[in-house]
Structures are given as structure tokens and as C-alpha cells.
PDB file of C-alpha atoms and ligand atoms in Angstrom:
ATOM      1  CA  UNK A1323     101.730  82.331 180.374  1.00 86.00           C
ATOM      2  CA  UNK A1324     104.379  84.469 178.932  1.00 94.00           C
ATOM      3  CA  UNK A1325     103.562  84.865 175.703  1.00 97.00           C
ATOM      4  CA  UNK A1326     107.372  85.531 174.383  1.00 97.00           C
ATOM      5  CA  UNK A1327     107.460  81.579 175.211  1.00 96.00           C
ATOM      6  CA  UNK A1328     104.679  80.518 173.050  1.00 98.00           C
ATOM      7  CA  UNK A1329     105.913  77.997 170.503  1.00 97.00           C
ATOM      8  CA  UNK A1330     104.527  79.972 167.814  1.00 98.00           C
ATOM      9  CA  UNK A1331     107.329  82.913 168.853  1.00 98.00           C
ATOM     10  CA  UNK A1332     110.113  80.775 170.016  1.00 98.00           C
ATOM     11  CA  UNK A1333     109.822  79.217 166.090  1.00 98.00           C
ATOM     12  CA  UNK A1334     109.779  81.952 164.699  1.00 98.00           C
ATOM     13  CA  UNK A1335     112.608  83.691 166.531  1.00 98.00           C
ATOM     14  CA  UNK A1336     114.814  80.700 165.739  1.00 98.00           C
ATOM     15  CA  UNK A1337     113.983  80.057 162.537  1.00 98.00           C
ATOM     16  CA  UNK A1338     114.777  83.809 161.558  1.00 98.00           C
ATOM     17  CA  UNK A1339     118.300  83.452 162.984  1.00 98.00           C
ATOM     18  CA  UNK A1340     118.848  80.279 160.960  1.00 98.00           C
ATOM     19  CA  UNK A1341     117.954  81.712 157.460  1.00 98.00           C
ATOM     20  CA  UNK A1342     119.910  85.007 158.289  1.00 98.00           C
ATOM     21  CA  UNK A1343     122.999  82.362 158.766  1.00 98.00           C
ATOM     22  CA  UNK A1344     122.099  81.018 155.712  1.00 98.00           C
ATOM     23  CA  UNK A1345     122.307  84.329 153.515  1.00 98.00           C
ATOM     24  CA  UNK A1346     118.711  84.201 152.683  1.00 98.00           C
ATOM     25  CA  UNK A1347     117.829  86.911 154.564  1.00 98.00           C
ATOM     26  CA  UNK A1348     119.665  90.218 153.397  1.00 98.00           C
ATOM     27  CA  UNK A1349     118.136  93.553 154.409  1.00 98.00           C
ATOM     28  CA  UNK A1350     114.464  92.968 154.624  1.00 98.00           C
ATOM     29  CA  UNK A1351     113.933  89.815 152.616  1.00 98.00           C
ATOM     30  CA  UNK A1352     111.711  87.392 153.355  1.00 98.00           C
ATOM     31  CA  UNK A1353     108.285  87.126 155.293  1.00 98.00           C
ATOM     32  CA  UNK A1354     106.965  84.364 157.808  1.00 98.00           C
ATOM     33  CA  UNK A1355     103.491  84.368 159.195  1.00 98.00           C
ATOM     34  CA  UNK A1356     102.218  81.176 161.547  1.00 99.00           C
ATOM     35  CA  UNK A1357      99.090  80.643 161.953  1.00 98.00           C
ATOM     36  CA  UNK A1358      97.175  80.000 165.439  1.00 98.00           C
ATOM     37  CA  UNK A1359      93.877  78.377 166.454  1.00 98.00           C
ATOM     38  CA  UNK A1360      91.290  80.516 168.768  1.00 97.00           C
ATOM     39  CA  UNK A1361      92.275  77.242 171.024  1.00 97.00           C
ATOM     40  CA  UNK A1362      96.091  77.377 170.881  1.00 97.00           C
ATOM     41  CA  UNK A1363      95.719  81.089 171.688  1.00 98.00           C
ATOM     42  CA  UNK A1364      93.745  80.751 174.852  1.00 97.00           C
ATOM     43  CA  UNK A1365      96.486  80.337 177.362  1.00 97.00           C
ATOM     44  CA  UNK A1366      97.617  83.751 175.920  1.00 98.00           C
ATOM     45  CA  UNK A1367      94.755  85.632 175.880  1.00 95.00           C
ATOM     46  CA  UNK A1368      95.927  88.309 178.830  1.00 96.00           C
ATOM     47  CA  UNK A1369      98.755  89.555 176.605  1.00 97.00           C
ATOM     48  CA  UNK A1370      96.386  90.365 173.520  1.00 97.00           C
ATOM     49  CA  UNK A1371      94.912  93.899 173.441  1.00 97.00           C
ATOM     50  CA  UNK A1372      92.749  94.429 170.160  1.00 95.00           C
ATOM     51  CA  UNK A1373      94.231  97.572 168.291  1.00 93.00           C
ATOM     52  CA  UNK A1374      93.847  98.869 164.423  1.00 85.00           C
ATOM     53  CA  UNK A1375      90.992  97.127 162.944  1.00 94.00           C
ATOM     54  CA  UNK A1376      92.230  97.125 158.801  1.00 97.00           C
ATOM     55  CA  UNK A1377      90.353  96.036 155.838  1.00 97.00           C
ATOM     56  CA  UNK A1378      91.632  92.757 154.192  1.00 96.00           C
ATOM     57  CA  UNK A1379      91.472  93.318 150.315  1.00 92.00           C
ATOM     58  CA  UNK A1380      88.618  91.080 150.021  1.00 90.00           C
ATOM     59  CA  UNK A1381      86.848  88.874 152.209  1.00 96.00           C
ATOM     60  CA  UNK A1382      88.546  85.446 153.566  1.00 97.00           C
ATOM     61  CA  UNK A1383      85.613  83.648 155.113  1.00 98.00           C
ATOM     62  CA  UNK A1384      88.130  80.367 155.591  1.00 98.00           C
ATOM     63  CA  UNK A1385      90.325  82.573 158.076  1.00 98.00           C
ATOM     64  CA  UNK A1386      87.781  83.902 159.901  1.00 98.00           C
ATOM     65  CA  UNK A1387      88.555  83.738 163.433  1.00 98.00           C
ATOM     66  CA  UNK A1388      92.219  82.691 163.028  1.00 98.00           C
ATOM     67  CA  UNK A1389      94.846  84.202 164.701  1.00 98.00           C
ATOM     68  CA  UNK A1390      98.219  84.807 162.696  1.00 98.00           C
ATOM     69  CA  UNK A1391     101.572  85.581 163.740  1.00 98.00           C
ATOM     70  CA  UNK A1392     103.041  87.819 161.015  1.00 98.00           C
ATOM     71  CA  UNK A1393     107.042  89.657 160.611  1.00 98.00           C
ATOM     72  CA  UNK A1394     106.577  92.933 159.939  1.00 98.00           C
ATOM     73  CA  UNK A1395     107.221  95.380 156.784  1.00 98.00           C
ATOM     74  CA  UNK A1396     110.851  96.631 156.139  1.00 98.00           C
ATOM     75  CA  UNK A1397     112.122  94.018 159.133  1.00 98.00           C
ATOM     76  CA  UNK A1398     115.675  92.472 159.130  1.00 98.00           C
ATOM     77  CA  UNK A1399     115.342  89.204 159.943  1.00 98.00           C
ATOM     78  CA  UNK A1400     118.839  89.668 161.841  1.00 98.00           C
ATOM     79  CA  UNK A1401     116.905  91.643 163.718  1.00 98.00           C
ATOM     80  CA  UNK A1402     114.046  89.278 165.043  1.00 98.00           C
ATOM     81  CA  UNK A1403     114.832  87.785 167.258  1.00 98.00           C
ATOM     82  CA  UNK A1404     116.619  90.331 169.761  1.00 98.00           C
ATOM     83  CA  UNK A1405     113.567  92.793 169.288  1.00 98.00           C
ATOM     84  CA  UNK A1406     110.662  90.313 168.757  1.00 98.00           C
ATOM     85  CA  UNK A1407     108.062  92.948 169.873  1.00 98.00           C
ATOM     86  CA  UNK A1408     109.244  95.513 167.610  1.00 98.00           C
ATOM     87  CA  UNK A1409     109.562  93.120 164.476  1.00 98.00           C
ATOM     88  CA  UNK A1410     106.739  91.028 164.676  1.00 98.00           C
ATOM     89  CA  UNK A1411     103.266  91.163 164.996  1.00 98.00           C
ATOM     90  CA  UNK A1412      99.812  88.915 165.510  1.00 98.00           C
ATOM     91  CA  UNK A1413      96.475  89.802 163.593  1.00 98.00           C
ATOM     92  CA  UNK A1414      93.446  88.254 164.344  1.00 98.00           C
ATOM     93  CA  UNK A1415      91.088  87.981 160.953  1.00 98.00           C
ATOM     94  CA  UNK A1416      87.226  89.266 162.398  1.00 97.00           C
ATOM     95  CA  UNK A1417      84.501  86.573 162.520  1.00 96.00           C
ATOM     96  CA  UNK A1418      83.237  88.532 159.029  1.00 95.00           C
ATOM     97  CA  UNK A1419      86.304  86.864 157.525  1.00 97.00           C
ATOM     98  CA  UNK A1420      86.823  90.741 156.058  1.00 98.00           C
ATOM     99  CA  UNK A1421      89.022  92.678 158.262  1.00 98.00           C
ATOM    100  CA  UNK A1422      92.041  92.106 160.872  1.00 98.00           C
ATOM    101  CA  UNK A1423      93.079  93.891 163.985  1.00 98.00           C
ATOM    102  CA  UNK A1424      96.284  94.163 165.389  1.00 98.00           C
ATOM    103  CA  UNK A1425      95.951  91.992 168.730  1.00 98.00           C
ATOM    104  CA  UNK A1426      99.972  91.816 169.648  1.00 98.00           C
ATOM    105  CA  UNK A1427     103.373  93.054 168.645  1.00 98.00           C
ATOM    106  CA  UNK A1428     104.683  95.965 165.843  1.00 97.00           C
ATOM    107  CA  UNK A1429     105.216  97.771 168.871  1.00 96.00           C
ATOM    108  CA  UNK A1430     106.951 100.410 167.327  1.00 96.00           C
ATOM    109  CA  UNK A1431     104.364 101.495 164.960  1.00 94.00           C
ATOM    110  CA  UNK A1432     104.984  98.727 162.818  1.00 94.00           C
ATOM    111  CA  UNK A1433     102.536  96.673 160.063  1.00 96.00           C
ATOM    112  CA  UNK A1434     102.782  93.082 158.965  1.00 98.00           C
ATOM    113  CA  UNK A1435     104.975  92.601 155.576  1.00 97.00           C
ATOM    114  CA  UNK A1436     104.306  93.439 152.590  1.00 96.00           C
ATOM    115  CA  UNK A1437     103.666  90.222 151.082  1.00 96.00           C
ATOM    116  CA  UNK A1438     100.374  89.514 153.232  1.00 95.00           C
ATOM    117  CA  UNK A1439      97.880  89.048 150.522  1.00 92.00           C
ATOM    118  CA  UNK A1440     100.821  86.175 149.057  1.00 95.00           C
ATOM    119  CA  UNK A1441     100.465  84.794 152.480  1.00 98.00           C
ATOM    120  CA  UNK A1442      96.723  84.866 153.518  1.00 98.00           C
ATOM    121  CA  UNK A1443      95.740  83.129 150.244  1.00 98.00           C
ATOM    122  CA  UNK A1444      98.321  80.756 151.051  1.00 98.00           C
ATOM    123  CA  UNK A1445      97.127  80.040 153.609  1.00 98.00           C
ATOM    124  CA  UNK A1446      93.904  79.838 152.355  1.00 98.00           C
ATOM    125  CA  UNK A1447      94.903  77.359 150.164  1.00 98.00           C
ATOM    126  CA  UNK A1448      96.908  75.203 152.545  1.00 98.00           C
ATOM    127  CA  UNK A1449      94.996  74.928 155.053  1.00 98.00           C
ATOM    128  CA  UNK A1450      92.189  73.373 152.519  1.00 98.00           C
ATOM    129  CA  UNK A1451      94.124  71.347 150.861  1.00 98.00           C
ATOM    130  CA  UNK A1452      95.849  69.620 153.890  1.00 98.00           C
ATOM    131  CA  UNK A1453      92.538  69.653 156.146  1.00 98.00           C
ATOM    132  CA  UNK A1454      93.564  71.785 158.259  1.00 98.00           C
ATOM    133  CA  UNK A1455      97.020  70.858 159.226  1.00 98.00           C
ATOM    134  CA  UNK A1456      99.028  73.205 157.368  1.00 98.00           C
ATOM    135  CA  UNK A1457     100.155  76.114 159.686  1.00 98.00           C
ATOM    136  CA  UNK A1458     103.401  78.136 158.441  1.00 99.00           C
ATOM    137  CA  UNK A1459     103.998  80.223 155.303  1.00 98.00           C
ATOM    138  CA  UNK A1460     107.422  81.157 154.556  1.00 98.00           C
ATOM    139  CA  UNK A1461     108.955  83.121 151.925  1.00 98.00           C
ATOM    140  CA  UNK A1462     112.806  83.815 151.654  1.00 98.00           C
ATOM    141  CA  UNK A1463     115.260  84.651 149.456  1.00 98.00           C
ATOM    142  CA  UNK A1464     116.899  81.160 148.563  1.00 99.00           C
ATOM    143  CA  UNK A1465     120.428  82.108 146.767  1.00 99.00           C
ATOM    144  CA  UNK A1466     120.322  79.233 144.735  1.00 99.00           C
ATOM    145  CA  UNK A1467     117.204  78.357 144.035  1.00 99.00           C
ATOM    146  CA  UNK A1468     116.958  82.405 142.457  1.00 99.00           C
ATOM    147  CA  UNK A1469     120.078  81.455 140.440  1.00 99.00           C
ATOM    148  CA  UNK A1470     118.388  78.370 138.627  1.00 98.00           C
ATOM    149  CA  UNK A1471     115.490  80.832 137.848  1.00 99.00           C
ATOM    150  CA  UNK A1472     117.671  81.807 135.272  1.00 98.00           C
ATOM    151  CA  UNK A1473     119.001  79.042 133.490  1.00 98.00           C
ATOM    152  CA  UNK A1474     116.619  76.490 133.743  1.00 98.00           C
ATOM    153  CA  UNK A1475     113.239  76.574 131.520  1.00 98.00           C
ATOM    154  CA  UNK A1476     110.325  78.362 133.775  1.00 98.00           C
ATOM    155  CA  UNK A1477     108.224  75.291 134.059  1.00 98.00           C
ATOM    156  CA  UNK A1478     107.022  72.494 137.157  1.00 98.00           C
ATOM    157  CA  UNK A1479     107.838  69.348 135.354  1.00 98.00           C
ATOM    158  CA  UNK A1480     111.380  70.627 134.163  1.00 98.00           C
ATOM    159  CA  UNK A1481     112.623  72.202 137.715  1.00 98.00           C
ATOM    160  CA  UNK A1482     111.055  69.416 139.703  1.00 99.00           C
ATOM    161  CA  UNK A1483     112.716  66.887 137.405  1.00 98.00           C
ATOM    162  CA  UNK A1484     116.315  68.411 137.960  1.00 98.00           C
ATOM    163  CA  UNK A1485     115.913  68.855 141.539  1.00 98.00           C
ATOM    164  CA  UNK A1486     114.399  65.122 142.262  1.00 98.00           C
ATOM    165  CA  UNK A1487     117.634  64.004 139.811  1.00 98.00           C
ATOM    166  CA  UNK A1488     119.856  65.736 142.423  1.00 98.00           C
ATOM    167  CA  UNK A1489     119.718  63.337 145.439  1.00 98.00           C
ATOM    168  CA  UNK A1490     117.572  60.841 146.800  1.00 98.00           C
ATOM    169  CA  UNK A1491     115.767  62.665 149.307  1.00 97.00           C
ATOM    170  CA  UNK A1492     114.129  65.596 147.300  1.00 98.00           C
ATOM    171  CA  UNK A1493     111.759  62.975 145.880  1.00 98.00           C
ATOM    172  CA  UNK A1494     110.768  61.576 148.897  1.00 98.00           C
ATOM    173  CA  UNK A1495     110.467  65.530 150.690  1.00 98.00           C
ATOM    174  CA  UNK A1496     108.528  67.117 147.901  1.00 98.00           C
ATOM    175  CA  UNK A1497     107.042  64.646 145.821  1.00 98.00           C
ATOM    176  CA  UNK A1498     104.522  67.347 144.843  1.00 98.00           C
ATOM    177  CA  UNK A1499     107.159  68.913 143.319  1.00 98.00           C
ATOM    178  CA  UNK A1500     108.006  73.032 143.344  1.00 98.00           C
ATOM    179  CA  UNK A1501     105.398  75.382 141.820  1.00 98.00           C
ATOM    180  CA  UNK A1502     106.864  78.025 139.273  1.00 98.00           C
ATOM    181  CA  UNK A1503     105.869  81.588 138.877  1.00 98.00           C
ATOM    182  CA  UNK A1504     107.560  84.025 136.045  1.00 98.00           C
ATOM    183  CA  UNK A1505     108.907  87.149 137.546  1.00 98.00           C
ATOM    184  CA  UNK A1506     105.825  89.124 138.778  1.00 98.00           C
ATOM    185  CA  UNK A1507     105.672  92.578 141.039  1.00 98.00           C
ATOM    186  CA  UNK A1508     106.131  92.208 144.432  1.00 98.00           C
ATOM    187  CA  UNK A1509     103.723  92.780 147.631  1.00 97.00           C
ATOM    188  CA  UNK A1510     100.731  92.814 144.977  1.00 97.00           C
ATOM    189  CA  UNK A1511      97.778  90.734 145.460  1.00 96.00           C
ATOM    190  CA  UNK A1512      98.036  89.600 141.785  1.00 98.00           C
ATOM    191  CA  UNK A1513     101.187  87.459 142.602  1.00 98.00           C
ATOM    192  CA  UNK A1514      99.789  86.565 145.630  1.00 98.00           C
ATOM    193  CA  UNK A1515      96.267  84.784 143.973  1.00 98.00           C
ATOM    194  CA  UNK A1516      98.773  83.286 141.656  1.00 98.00           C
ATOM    195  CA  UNK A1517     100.627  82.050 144.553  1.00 98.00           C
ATOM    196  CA  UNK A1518      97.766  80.705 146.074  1.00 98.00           C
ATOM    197  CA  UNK A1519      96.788  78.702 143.239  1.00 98.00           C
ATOM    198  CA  UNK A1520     100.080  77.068 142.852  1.00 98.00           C
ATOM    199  CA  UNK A1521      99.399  76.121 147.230  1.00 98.00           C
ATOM    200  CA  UNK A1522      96.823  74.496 146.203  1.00 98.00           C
ATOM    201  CA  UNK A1523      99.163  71.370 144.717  1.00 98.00           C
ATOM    202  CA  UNK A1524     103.137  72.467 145.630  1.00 98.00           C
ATOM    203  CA  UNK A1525     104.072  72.898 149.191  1.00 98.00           C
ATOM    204  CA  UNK A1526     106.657  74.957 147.173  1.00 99.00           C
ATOM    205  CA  UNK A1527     106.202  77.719 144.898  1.00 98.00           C
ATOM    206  CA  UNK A1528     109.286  79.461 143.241  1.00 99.00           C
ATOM    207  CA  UNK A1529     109.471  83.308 142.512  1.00 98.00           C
ATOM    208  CA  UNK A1530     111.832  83.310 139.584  1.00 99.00           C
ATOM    209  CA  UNK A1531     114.486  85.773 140.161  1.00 98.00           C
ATOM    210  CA  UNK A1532     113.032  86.475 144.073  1.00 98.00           C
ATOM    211  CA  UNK A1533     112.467  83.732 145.982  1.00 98.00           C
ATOM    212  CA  UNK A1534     110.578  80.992 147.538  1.00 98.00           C
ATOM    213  CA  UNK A1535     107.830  80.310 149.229  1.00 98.00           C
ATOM    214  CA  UNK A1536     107.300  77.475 151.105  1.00 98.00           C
ATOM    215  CA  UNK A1537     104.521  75.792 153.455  1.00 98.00           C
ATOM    216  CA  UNK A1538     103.643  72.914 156.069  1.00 98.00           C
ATOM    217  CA  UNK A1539     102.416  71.995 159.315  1.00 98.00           C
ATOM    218  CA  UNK A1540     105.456  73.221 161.571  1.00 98.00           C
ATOM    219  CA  UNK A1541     108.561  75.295 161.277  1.00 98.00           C
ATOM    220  CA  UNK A1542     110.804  72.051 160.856  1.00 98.00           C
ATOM    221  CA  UNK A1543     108.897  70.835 158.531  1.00 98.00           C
ATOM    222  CA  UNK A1544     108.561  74.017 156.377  1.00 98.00           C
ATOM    223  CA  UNK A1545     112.555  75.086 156.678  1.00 98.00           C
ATOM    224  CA  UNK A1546     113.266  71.666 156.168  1.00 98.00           C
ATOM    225  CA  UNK A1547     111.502  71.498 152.569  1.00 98.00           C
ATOM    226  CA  UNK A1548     113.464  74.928 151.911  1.00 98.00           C
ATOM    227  CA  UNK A1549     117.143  73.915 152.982  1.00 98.00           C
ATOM    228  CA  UNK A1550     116.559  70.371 150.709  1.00 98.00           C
ATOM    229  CA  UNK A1551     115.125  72.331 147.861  1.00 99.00           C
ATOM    230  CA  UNK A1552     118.216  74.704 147.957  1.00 99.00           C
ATOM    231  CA  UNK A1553     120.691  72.331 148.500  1.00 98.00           C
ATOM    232  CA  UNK A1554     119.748  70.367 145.413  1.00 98.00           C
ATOM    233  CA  UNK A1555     119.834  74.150 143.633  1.00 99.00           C
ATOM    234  CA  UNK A1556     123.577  74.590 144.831  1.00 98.00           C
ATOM    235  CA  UNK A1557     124.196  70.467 143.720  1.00 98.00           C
ATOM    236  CA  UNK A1558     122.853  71.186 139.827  1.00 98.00           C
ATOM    237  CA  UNK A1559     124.584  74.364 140.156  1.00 98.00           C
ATOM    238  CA  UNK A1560     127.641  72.975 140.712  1.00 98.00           C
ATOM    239  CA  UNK A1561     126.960  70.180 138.444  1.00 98.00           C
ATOM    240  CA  UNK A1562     126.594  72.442 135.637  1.00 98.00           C
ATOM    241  CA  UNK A1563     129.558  74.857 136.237  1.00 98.00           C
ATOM    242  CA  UNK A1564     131.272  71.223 136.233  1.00 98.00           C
ATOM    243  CA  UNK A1565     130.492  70.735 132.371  1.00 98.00           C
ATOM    244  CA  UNK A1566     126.839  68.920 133.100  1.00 98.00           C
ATOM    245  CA  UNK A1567     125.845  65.748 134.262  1.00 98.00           C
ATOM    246  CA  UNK A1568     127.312  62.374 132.762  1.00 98.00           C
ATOM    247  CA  UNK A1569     124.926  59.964 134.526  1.00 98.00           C
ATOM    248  CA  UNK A1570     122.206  60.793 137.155  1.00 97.00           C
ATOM    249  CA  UNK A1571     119.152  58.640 138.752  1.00 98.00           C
ATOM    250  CA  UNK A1572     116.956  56.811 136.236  1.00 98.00           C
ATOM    251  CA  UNK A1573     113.467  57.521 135.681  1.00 98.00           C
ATOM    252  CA  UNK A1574     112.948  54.288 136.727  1.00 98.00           C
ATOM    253  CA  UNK A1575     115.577  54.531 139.622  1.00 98.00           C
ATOM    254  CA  UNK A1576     112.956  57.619 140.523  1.00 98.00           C
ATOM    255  CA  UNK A1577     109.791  55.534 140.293  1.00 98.00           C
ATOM    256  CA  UNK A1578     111.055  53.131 142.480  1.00 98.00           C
ATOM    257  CA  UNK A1579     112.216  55.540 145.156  1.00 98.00           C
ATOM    258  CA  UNK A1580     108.477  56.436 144.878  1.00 98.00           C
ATOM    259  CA  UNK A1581     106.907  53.449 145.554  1.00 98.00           C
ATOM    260  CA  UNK A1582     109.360  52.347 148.386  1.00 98.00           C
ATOM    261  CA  UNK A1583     109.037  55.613 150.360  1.00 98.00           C
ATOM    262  CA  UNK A1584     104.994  55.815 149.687  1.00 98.00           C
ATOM    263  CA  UNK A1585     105.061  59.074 147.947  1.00 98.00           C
ATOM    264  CA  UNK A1586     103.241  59.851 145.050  1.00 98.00           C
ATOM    265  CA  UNK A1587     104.935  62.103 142.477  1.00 98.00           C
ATOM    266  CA  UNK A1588     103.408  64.699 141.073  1.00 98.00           C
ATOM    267  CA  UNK A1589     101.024  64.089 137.708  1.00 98.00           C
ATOM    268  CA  UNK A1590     103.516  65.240 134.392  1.00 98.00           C
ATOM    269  CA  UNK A1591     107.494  64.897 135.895  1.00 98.00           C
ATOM    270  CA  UNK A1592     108.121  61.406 135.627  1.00 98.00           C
ATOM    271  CA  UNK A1593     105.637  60.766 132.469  1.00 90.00           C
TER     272      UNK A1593
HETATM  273  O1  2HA B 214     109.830  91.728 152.577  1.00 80.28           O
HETATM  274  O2  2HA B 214     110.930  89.712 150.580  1.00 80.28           O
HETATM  275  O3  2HA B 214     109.102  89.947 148.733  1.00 80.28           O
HETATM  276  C1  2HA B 214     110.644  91.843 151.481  1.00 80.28           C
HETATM  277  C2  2HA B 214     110.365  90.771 150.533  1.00 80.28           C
HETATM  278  C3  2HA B 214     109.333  91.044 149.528  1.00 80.28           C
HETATM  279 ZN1   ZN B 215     110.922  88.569 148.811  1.00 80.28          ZN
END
């Protein structure tokens, strides 16, 4: 089987077109990485050839034997999908759980992005807390979600609050509500444990003044979570700019939505 039609790649291609046509992807923003069961990757087994074997920066016993289909460092996402070789790349974590090896892609001499420790413990994280369903990490550069970083206090309750105020669905989406991180250096594995612990209760974790990052069990799903969460960004934006709200959904209004819709919001933003 052609492994350029795997689902994994044709998602990923897409998807990377879509957030380019959204203006989240300037330059070399944003990172994806999708990860792949031993089983799923069977029927593509003929195309793998196991390259570069690199330490991880400590030992991930929970990936071990996963397979993970990663953009690489300094790619445009503009870019992806016309040279998917080139930009992307799949590692397969060793059964030791402590180093990868290039199995596919970066074709060019390429590695995986930058941000791979923010994405391993991810999905480290994820993939516990969801049992196993969990699949895609995906971190882009959200216009204006990264504006709100800056006018709204740096704290879950307070963001989730104004976003779930913002239209009916957000509630309903992300009743966990959206994770919040102060400004921290990039591509470091600090931000990334930090990440990681946020993953561990938010599908949704916000870099102030960078980006998002955002997780689930498909691609939909994932970008899905992302457009809502920015579109309620742009709506307070707006709202504000427009001198603020003068009436918005009730607490109660909120609570109801809730309990209709089967969600459970998350401990501290309705309380
Ligand atoms: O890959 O988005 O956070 C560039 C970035 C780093
Ligand atoms: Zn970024």
C-alpha cells in the first residue's frame, strides 16, 4: 500500500493546507505529530527503512513501540503538502522506550520540529488520560487566541469562563476547558513537561503570546476544538473593541447547557 495514502498522511497534508488558509501558519509556525499503532502501521511496513537511531531526552516507557508521524524543523506548513517527503517525517520510539529512529520521510536531511519534547509528553499524557484513544498533537499559532493572551488575566477558570460565555457550543466542545501557560522559551523540554501536565486535564493548552496546542483522537476532532476555541477568541475580541459585553449567557444558562449536552465542566469555572 502506498504509503503517501495512509490516513495518517492524507490528514496531515490537509489539515496543514487548512491552517495555512487560516493565517495560523506563517513561516515555520506550528508542529503536528500523529501517532500510529505497530498494527495500523503494518500494511506499510515495505516503505519503512530504519535510519538515525537518536536519544530521547529521557526515557518514555508509555511510547515504547509507537510509531509517530512528526512535521519537521524550520517547515512551512504551505509547504506540506506539495513536498510531503521532504517536510515530514515518522519516528518509531525503540522497545527501551529511550531512543527513536527515523523509519520514513525528512528526506532532505531533515529532523522532526523543534517542539518534540512539548509533543511526546503530550502525548504521554493523552494517551493515559483518554485510554488510549487520543492520537494527534497539534500546536499552531492561533491569531486570536495569542491576542487574548494579552488582555485577559493568565488563568483556566477566567479564559475558559469568557470563551464558554461566547457561544453555545464552546461549552459543549471543551468542557474541560483550555489549559494556560505564562510565556515560557520555546522548543525546551521545560515548557514541554509543563505542557504535559496541563494534557493531563485540558485537551487545550494555551501558550500566552505563542500559541496553542491542542489534542484528540483524530484530525477533525483536534482542528475542530482549535477553529471553535479561536472563533470564540475573535467573538470576545470583537466584543470588547465594541465597548464590552451588556448581557451574555447566565451561569445558570451555562449549567444547564451542561447537563443537557452530558458534559461535565471543568472543577473551578462555573463555581
Ligand atoms: O516550529 O511553532 O513553537 C515553530 C514553532 C515553535
Ligand atoms: Zn509555535
Amino acid at each position: 500500500m502506498d504509503i503517501l495514502k495512509a490516513p495518517f498522511l492524507t490528514d496531515m497534508t490537509r489539515v496543514s493546507e487548512q491552517i495555512y488558509a487560516k493565517g495560523w501558519g506563517e513561516a515555520n509556525g506550528g508542529n503536528i505529530s500523529i501517532r500510529i499503532t505497530p498494527k495500523e502501521m503494518l500494511p506499510f511496513e515495505k516503505s519503512l527503512c530504519v535510519g538515525q537511531e537518536v536519544t530521547l531526552p529521557f526515557a518514555m516507557p508509555d511510547l515504547a513501540g509507537d510509531y509517530f508521524l512528526v512535521t519537521g524543523t524550520g517547515v512551512f506548513f504551505r509547504n506540506i503538502a506539495s513536498s510531503p517527503l521532504e517536510s515530514l517525517g515518522i519516528v518509531h520510539i525503540n522497545p527501551n522506550g529511550e531512543t527513536y529512529s527515523v523509519v520514513w520521510g525528512y528526506s532532505t536531511g531533515g529532523r522532526p520540529t523543534s517542539e518534540l519534547p512539548s509533543h511526546l509528553l503530550s502525548h504521554v499524557a493523552r494517551k493515559k488520560a483518554s485510554g488510549g484513544q487520543d492520537t494527534v498533537v497539534l500546536h499552531t499559532h492561533t491569531t486570536n487566541l495569542i491576542a487574548l493572551s494579552f488582555v485577559l488575566p493568565l488563568d483556566m477558570a477566567t479564559v475558559t469562563r469568557e470563551l464558554w460565555e461566547m457561544m453555545s457550543e464552546c461549552l459543549v466542545l471543551f468542557p474541560d476547558g483550555i489549559g494556560i501557560l505564562d510565556w515560557m522559551l520555546p522548543g525546551q523540554l521545560d515548557i514541554g513537561h509543563e505542557t504535559a501536565r496541563l494534557m493531563e486535564k485540558h485537551h487545550l493548552v494555551l501558550w500566552a503570546h505563542h500559541g496553542i496546542f491542542g489534542a484528540g483522537k483524530n484530525m477533525d476532532q483536534v482542528f475542530g476544538l482549535i477553529e471553535t476555541a479561536e472563533k470564540a477568541a475573535e467573538m470576545l475580541l470583537k466584543v470588547m473593541a465594541a465597548g464590552g459585553k451588556q448581557q451574555a449567557i447566565s451561569t445558570e444558562q451555562l449549567k444547564a447547557l451542561a447537563k443537557t449536552f452530558n458534559v461535565t465542566p471543568q472543577t473551578g469555572v462555573l463555581d
